[in-house]
Short mmCIF file of N, CA and C and ligand atoms in Angstrom, two decimals:
data_model
loop_
_atom_site.label_atom_id
_atom_site.label_comp_id
_atom_site.label_asym_id
_atom_site.label_seq_id
_atom_site.Cartn_x
_atom_site.Cartn_y
_atom_site.Cartn_z
N MET A 11 -15.12 14.17 17.85
CA MET A 11 -13.82 13.66 17.72
C MET A 11 -13.58 12.46 16.73
N THR A 12 -12.33 12.81 16.12
CA THR A 12 -12.16 11.70 14.87
C THR A 12 -10.93 10.92 15.48
N PRO A 13 -11.16 9.58 15.43
CA PRO A 13 -9.98 8.72 15.81
C PRO A 13 -8.93 8.76 14.90
N GLU A 14 -7.71 8.57 15.29
CA GLU A 14 -6.69 8.56 14.24
C GLU A 14 -6.03 7.07 14.24
N LEU A 15 -6.00 6.34 13.09
CA LEU A 15 -5.64 5.21 12.83
C LEU A 15 -4.03 4.97 12.61
N SER A 16 -3.64 4.07 13.47
CA SER A 16 -2.14 3.48 13.02
C SER A 16 -2.26 2.04 12.51
N ILE A 17 -1.79 1.60 11.47
CA ILE A 17 -1.99 0.22 11.24
C ILE A 17 -0.59 -0.37 10.49
N ALA A 18 0.04 -1.48 10.78
CA ALA A 18 1.02 -2.04 10.16
C ALA A 18 0.85 -3.65 10.00
N VAL A 19 1.29 -4.12 9.03
CA VAL A 19 1.15 -5.55 8.85
C VAL A 19 2.67 -6.08 8.77
N ARG A 20 2.79 -7.22 9.48
CA ARG A 20 4.43 -7.60 9.55
C ARG A 20 4.77 -7.67 7.85
N ALA A 21 5.99 -7.42 7.72
CA ALA A 21 6.64 -7.21 6.44
C ALA A 21 6.52 -8.73 5.59
N ALA A 22 6.58 -9.93 6.18
CA ALA A 22 6.37 -11.15 5.50
C ALA A 22 5.02 -11.48 4.89
N HIS A 23 3.86 -10.64 5.39
CA HIS A 23 2.53 -10.88 5.20
C HIS A 23 2.00 -9.75 4.50
N ARG A 24 2.76 -8.78 4.05
CA ARG A 24 2.09 -7.71 3.39
C ARG A 24 1.76 -8.08 1.98
N GLY A 25 0.80 -7.26 1.32
CA GLY A 25 0.51 -7.45 -0.11
C GLY A 25 -0.42 -8.50 -0.35
N ARG A 26 -1.12 -9.34 0.77
CA ARG A 26 -1.84 -10.35 0.63
C ARG A 26 -3.21 -10.13 1.06
N GLY A 27 -3.73 -8.73 1.37
CA GLY A 27 -5.10 -8.57 1.58
C GLY A 27 -5.28 -8.36 3.16
N VAL A 28 -4.39 -8.64 4.08
CA VAL A 28 -4.49 -8.63 5.31
C VAL A 28 -4.96 -7.20 5.69
N GLY A 29 -4.25 -6.08 5.35
CA GLY A 29 -4.53 -4.82 5.74
C GLY A 29 -5.86 -4.30 5.13
N THR A 30 -6.24 -4.73 3.98
CA THR A 30 -7.67 -4.39 3.43
C THR A 30 -8.48 -4.69 4.28
N THR A 31 -8.58 -6.04 4.80
CA THR A 31 -9.53 -7.00 5.60
C THR A 31 -9.60 -6.22 7.00
N LEU A 32 -8.41 -5.79 7.49
CA LEU A 32 -8.49 -5.04 8.84
C LEU A 32 -9.10 -3.79 8.67
N LEU A 33 -8.79 -3.05 7.62
CA LEU A 33 -9.42 -1.71 7.38
C LEU A 33 -10.84 -1.70 7.18
N ARG A 34 -11.22 -2.81 6.49
CA ARG A 34 -12.57 -2.79 6.14
C ARG A 34 -13.50 -3.14 7.42
N GLU A 35 -12.95 -4.01 8.25
CA GLU A 35 -13.67 -4.26 9.44
C GLU A 35 -13.81 -3.02 10.42
N LEU A 36 -12.62 -2.15 10.50
CA LEU A 36 -12.53 -0.94 11.42
C LEU A 36 -13.49 -0.07 10.71
N ILE A 37 -13.60 0.22 9.38
CA ILE A 37 -14.46 1.07 8.75
C ILE A 37 -15.93 0.76 9.09
N ASP A 38 -16.08 -0.73 9.05
CA ASP A 38 -17.41 -1.12 9.46
C ASP A 38 -18.02 -0.66 10.77
N ASP A 39 -17.07 -0.76 11.87
CA ASP A 39 -17.14 -0.65 13.27
C ASP A 39 -17.20 0.82 13.47
N ILE A 40 -16.41 1.62 12.97
CA ILE A 40 -16.04 3.01 13.49
C ILE A 40 -16.50 4.18 12.36
N GLY A 41 -16.41 3.86 11.06
CA GLY A 41 -16.70 4.71 10.14
C GLY A 41 -15.73 5.86 10.10
N ARG A 42 -15.95 7.07 10.77
CA ARG A 42 -15.15 8.11 10.54
C ARG A 42 -13.78 7.94 11.09
N MET A 43 -12.78 8.20 10.38
CA MET A 43 -11.34 8.11 11.08
C MET A 43 -10.32 8.86 10.20
N CYS A 44 -9.23 9.24 10.62
CA CYS A 44 -8.24 9.82 9.99
C CYS A 44 -6.87 9.09 10.24
N LEU A 45 -5.82 9.57 9.34
CA LEU A 45 -4.49 8.90 9.48
C LEU A 45 -3.38 9.76 8.79
N SER A 46 -2.26 9.52 9.37
CA SER A 46 -1.12 10.23 8.54
C SER A 46 -0.27 9.27 7.72
N VAL A 47 0.18 9.60 6.61
CA VAL A 47 0.84 8.77 5.51
C VAL A 47 1.96 9.40 4.95
N ASP A 48 2.93 8.72 4.73
CA ASP A 48 4.29 9.23 4.09
C ASP A 48 3.77 9.37 2.56
N VAL A 49 3.68 10.37 1.67
CA VAL A 49 3.01 10.63 0.44
C VAL A 49 3.87 9.45 -0.53
N ARG A 50 5.03 9.22 -0.20
CA ARG A 50 5.67 8.21 -1.04
C ARG A 50 5.42 6.80 -0.94
N SER A 51 4.62 6.62 0.14
CA SER A 51 4.17 5.10 0.36
C SER A 51 3.16 4.57 -0.44
N PRO A 52 3.25 3.30 -0.91
CA PRO A 52 2.13 2.91 -1.80
C PRO A 52 1.07 2.61 -1.01
N ALA A 53 0.94 2.79 0.41
CA ALA A 53 -0.32 2.60 1.25
C ALA A 53 -1.25 3.61 0.99
N MET A 54 -0.61 4.83 0.54
CA MET A 54 -1.78 5.99 0.16
C MET A 54 -2.81 5.42 -0.81
N ARG A 55 -2.47 4.60 -1.97
CA ARG A 55 -3.30 4.04 -2.81
C ARG A 55 -4.29 3.14 -1.99
N LEU A 56 -3.98 2.49 -1.19
CA LEU A 56 -4.73 1.53 -0.57
C LEU A 56 -5.87 2.34 0.31
N TYR A 57 -5.41 3.33 0.87
CA TYR A 57 -6.29 4.40 1.84
C TYR A 57 -7.30 4.93 0.81
N ALA A 58 -6.77 5.57 -0.13
CA ALA A 58 -7.73 6.18 -1.29
C ALA A 58 -8.85 5.26 -1.91
N ARG A 59 -8.44 3.89 -1.84
CA ARG A 59 -9.46 2.96 -2.62
C ARG A 59 -10.54 2.78 -1.45
N LEU A 60 -10.09 2.99 -0.27
CA LEU A 60 -11.18 2.49 0.94
C LEU A 60 -11.73 3.72 1.25
N GLY A 61 -11.62 4.76 0.58
CA GLY A 61 -12.35 5.98 0.91
C GLY A 61 -11.89 7.01 1.55
N PHE A 62 -10.48 7.03 1.85
CA PHE A 62 -9.77 8.04 2.55
C PHE A 62 -9.39 9.24 1.57
N ALA A 63 -9.56 10.51 1.92
CA ALA A 63 -9.36 11.63 1.06
C ALA A 63 -8.30 12.38 1.68
N GLU A 64 -7.29 12.93 0.80
CA GLU A 64 -6.37 13.64 1.64
C GLU A 64 -6.88 15.37 1.84
N VAL A 65 -6.66 15.67 3.14
CA VAL A 65 -7.29 16.77 3.53
C VAL A 65 -6.02 17.91 4.01
N CYS A 66 -4.76 17.42 4.00
CA CYS A 66 -3.86 18.29 4.36
C CYS A 66 -2.40 17.58 4.07
N ARG A 67 -1.44 18.38 3.75
CA ARG A 67 -0.09 17.80 3.48
C ARG A 67 0.96 18.86 3.99
N LYS A 68 1.83 18.31 4.65
CA LYS A 68 3.22 19.13 5.05
C LYS A 68 4.34 18.35 4.80
N GLY A 69 5.09 18.76 3.89
CA GLY A 69 6.28 18.04 3.48
C GLY A 69 5.77 16.82 2.99
N PHE A 70 6.45 15.68 3.27
CA PHE A 70 5.99 14.29 2.82
C PHE A 70 4.90 13.68 3.65
N THR A 71 4.42 14.32 4.55
CA THR A 71 3.40 13.65 5.25
C THR A 71 1.77 14.11 4.98
N ALA A 72 1.04 13.44 4.51
CA ALA A 72 -0.34 13.75 4.32
C ALA A 72 -1.22 13.30 5.47
N THR A 73 -2.34 14.21 5.73
CA THR A 73 -3.39 13.65 6.69
C THR A 73 -4.60 13.17 5.65
N MET A 74 -5.14 11.93 5.93
CA MET A 74 -6.18 11.68 5.11
C MET A 74 -7.51 11.30 6.05
N LEU A 75 -8.63 11.72 5.66
CA LEU A 75 -9.87 11.62 6.36
C LEU A 75 -10.85 10.77 5.80
N ARG A 76 -11.45 9.74 6.46
CA ARG A 76 -12.61 9.13 5.90
C ARG A 76 -13.97 9.58 6.74
N ALA A 77 -14.79 10.15 5.84
CA ALA A 77 -15.87 10.83 6.53
C ALA A 77 -16.74 9.92 7.17
N GLY A 78 -16.80 8.58 7.16
CA GLY A 78 -17.69 7.88 7.80
C GLY A 78 -18.95 7.46 6.94
C1 COA B 7 0.20 -0.31 4.73
C2 COA B 7 -0.12 -1.94 5.06
C3 COA B 7 -0.54 -1.85 6.47
C4 COA B 7 -1.12 -2.44 4.16
O1 COA B 7 -1.33 -3.80 4.53
P1 COA B 7 -0.98 -5.06 3.43
O2 COA B 7 -1.84 -6.31 4.08
O3 COA B 7 0.17 -5.05 3.06
O4 COA B 7 -2.24 -4.54 2.35
P2 COA B 7 -3.03 -5.27 1.30
O5 COA B 7 -2.44 -6.50 0.91
O6 COA B 7 -4.55 -5.38 1.87
O7 COA B 7 -3.31 -4.28 0.23
C5 COA B 7 -2.20 -3.84 -0.77
C6 COA B 7 -1.99 -2.49 -0.67
O8 COA B 7 -1.25 -2.11 0.37
C7 COA B 7 -0.01 -1.38 0.10
N1 COA B 7 1.26 -1.98 0.22
C8 COA B 7 1.28 -3.16 -0.01
N2 COA B 7 2.83 -3.40 0.17
C9 COA B 7 3.30 -2.32 1.01
C10 COA B 7 4.32 -2.08 1.53
N3 COA B 7 5.31 -2.88 1.82
N4 COA B 7 4.48 -0.71 2.27
C11 COA B 7 3.28 0.20 2.32
N5 COA B 7 2.41 -0.25 1.49
C12 COA B 7 2.22 -1.40 1.09
C13 COA B 7 -0.38 -0.98 -1.58
O9 COA B 7 -1.19 0.29 -1.50
C14 COA B 7 -1.05 -2.22 -1.88
O10 COA B 7 -1.93 -1.59 -3.03
P3 COA B 7 -1.43 -1.67 -4.49
O11 COA B 7 -1.29 -3.24 -4.80
O12 COA B 7 -2.64 -1.07 -5.11
O13 COA B 7 -0.26 -1.02 -4.64
C15 COA B 7 1.10 -2.72 5.04
O14 COA B 7 1.58 -2.67 3.89
C16 COA B 7 2.34 -2.11 6.02
O15 COA B 7 2.32 -2.32 7.39
N6 COA B 7 3.28 -1.27 5.57
C17 COA B 7 4.23 -0.82 5.98
C18 COA B 7 4.09 0.32 6.97
C19 COA B 7 3.23 1.49 6.25
O16 COA B 7 3.97 1.73 5.18
N7 COA B 7 2.40 2.04 6.89
C20 COA B 7 1.76 3.21 6.24
C21 COA B 7 1.70 4.36 7.16
S1 COA B 7 0.21 4.86 7.81
#
């Protein structure tokens, strides 16, 4: 079973590394996980940087998997 990740940082605190730190901790603890993201969101770059790869796309929604 692959856990699905949902993550959000309060708007006033975005772009300062909080999301990266949280994701790195989760990756260290859990390893394999997936998520859904709007392909128009800059967050897709962040996920790709941290090792997530797109495995499926429907409309504007991409599913990304980090193999662990
Ligand atoms: C996506 C999110 C969790 C990242 O957390 P963060 O603390 O802002 O991220 P960091 O500062 O560690 O990393 C910066 C990266 O986050 C992404 N990012 C920054 N501001 C963002 C915003 N307003 N919306 C979406 N992604 C954003 C970019 O990919 C950025 O990398 P870049 O500088 O190469 O473009 C956070 O921005 C957020 O909650 N965004 C709104 C909700 C959302 O778009 N969620 C994604 C759906 S799964």
